[in-house]
Amino acid sequence: MYAAITGWGHYAPEKVLTNADLEQIVETSDEWIQSRTGIKRRHIAAPGQATADMATRAGLLALEEAGLTAKDIDLIVVATTTPDLLLPSTAALVQSKLDAPQAGAFDMNAACCGFMYALSAVSAMVRGGGVRRVLLCGAETISSYLNWEDRNTCVLFGDAAGAVIVEASDQPRGLQSYKLGAIPNTAEMLWVKAGATLRPMNQERLDNKEQLLQMNGAEVFKHAVRSMVDGSLNVLGQVGKTPADVDLMIPHQANLRIIEATAKRLEVPMEQVFVNIHEYGNTSAATIPVAISEAARAGRLHDGDTVLFAAFGGGLTWAAGVLTWGK
Ligand code: UT7
């Protein structure tokens, strides 16, 4: 039994924030942002629009592509680090919005790696026979955690959702190998310090903006390339392949320089690397499913193609996978 991706969809909020808009908010420039990150604009959720809303929109498109309705789904998983609520899960809210009463629902939080962690888990569940059809979303409303006075972070992130349907198949399609990792003692390199059980919110923490995302970008950068390269070589090796066998690489979109450095070390030509960071910025767990959806819609994925995924993010976590494309 295999677990093929049979549907895909993505959604980004209508509101677009360009680099020129950010020049009005913090001391930055279009030139700095583009040359250091590759980002030109990002989409920002409307007031009141949260992660479940975006995940639902992407999910509906994925269901349509797969020729399914919400009633056909056994399980809904949302990979997110920006849930609508601490309780219940965002997936439970998506289940109600989609009207999928027979589906189980849970969230997966591995920060920017959440989608790859969830794809690994869900594919194993489908291959094990416990579930047949899963709606897997990667969705984030990072804008609600951004400090709009901190130019080190606010220019980098955006909001979006991507979704795939993972379905049981007797064809050798879907995830063939995966490797998941986490680097000890790196939590404070990328975190939201307060607002949960360790540091409940109080006035002092609010005044210090500890409810907002903080990042040591340069340190994260160092770990990012190394872990994406090592992870990629590991998952390719597991299936007896090399970077030369990769038809399309879909990396986490955090910084164009990280993507280029990773591709260079792997010797995968940039023409075979999917990049959309210019349009969305870093949308954390949504980057890979949005990229899958865009790549599929652009005709860049063909039946039997070898697709390499690599991601890293808060934790610090990292993840990689090799997938054979096709329904
Ligand atoms: O999904 C995982 C999420 N995290 C990441 O992907 C982060 C990975 N790291 C990065 O992408 C890069 O480290 C950044 C884009 C965050 C920063 O790029 P960098 O080339 O590492 O710049 P830097 O941190 O070394 O900063 C260079 C300078 C600093 O000025 P000084 O101290 O040299 O005078 C910063 O203050 O650039 C300054 N700077 C800015 N200038 C204009 C930082 N942010 C900005 C900005 N506009 N937005």
PDB file of C-alpha atoms in Angstrom, residues 11-16 43-46 49 57:
ATOM      1  CA  TYR A  11      -4.782  30.163  -0.624  1.00  0.00           C
ATOM      2  CA  ALA A  12      -3.179  33.472   0.277  1.00  0.00           C
ATOM      3  CA  PRO A  13      -5.034  36.475   1.700  1.00  0.00           C
ATOM      4  CA  GLU A  14      -5.938  39.293  -0.680  1.00  0.00           C
ATOM      5  CA  LYS A  15      -4.010  41.952   1.194  1.00  0.00           C
ATOM      6  CA  VAL A  16      -0.477  42.288  -0.182  1.00  0.00           C
ATOM      7  CA  HIS A  43       0.183  38.362   1.887  1.00  0.00           C
ATOM      8  CA  ILE A  44      -1.371  39.388   5.197  1.00  0.00           C
ATOM      9  CA  ALA A  45      -4.577  37.978   6.692  1.00  0.00           C
ATOM     10  CA  ALA A  46      -7.552  40.320   7.075  1.00  0.00           C
ATOM     11  CA  GLN A  49      -9.168  35.963   9.427  1.00  0.00           C
ATOM     12  CA  ARG A  57     -10.060  27.483   1.594  1.00  0.00           C
TER      13      ARG A  57
END
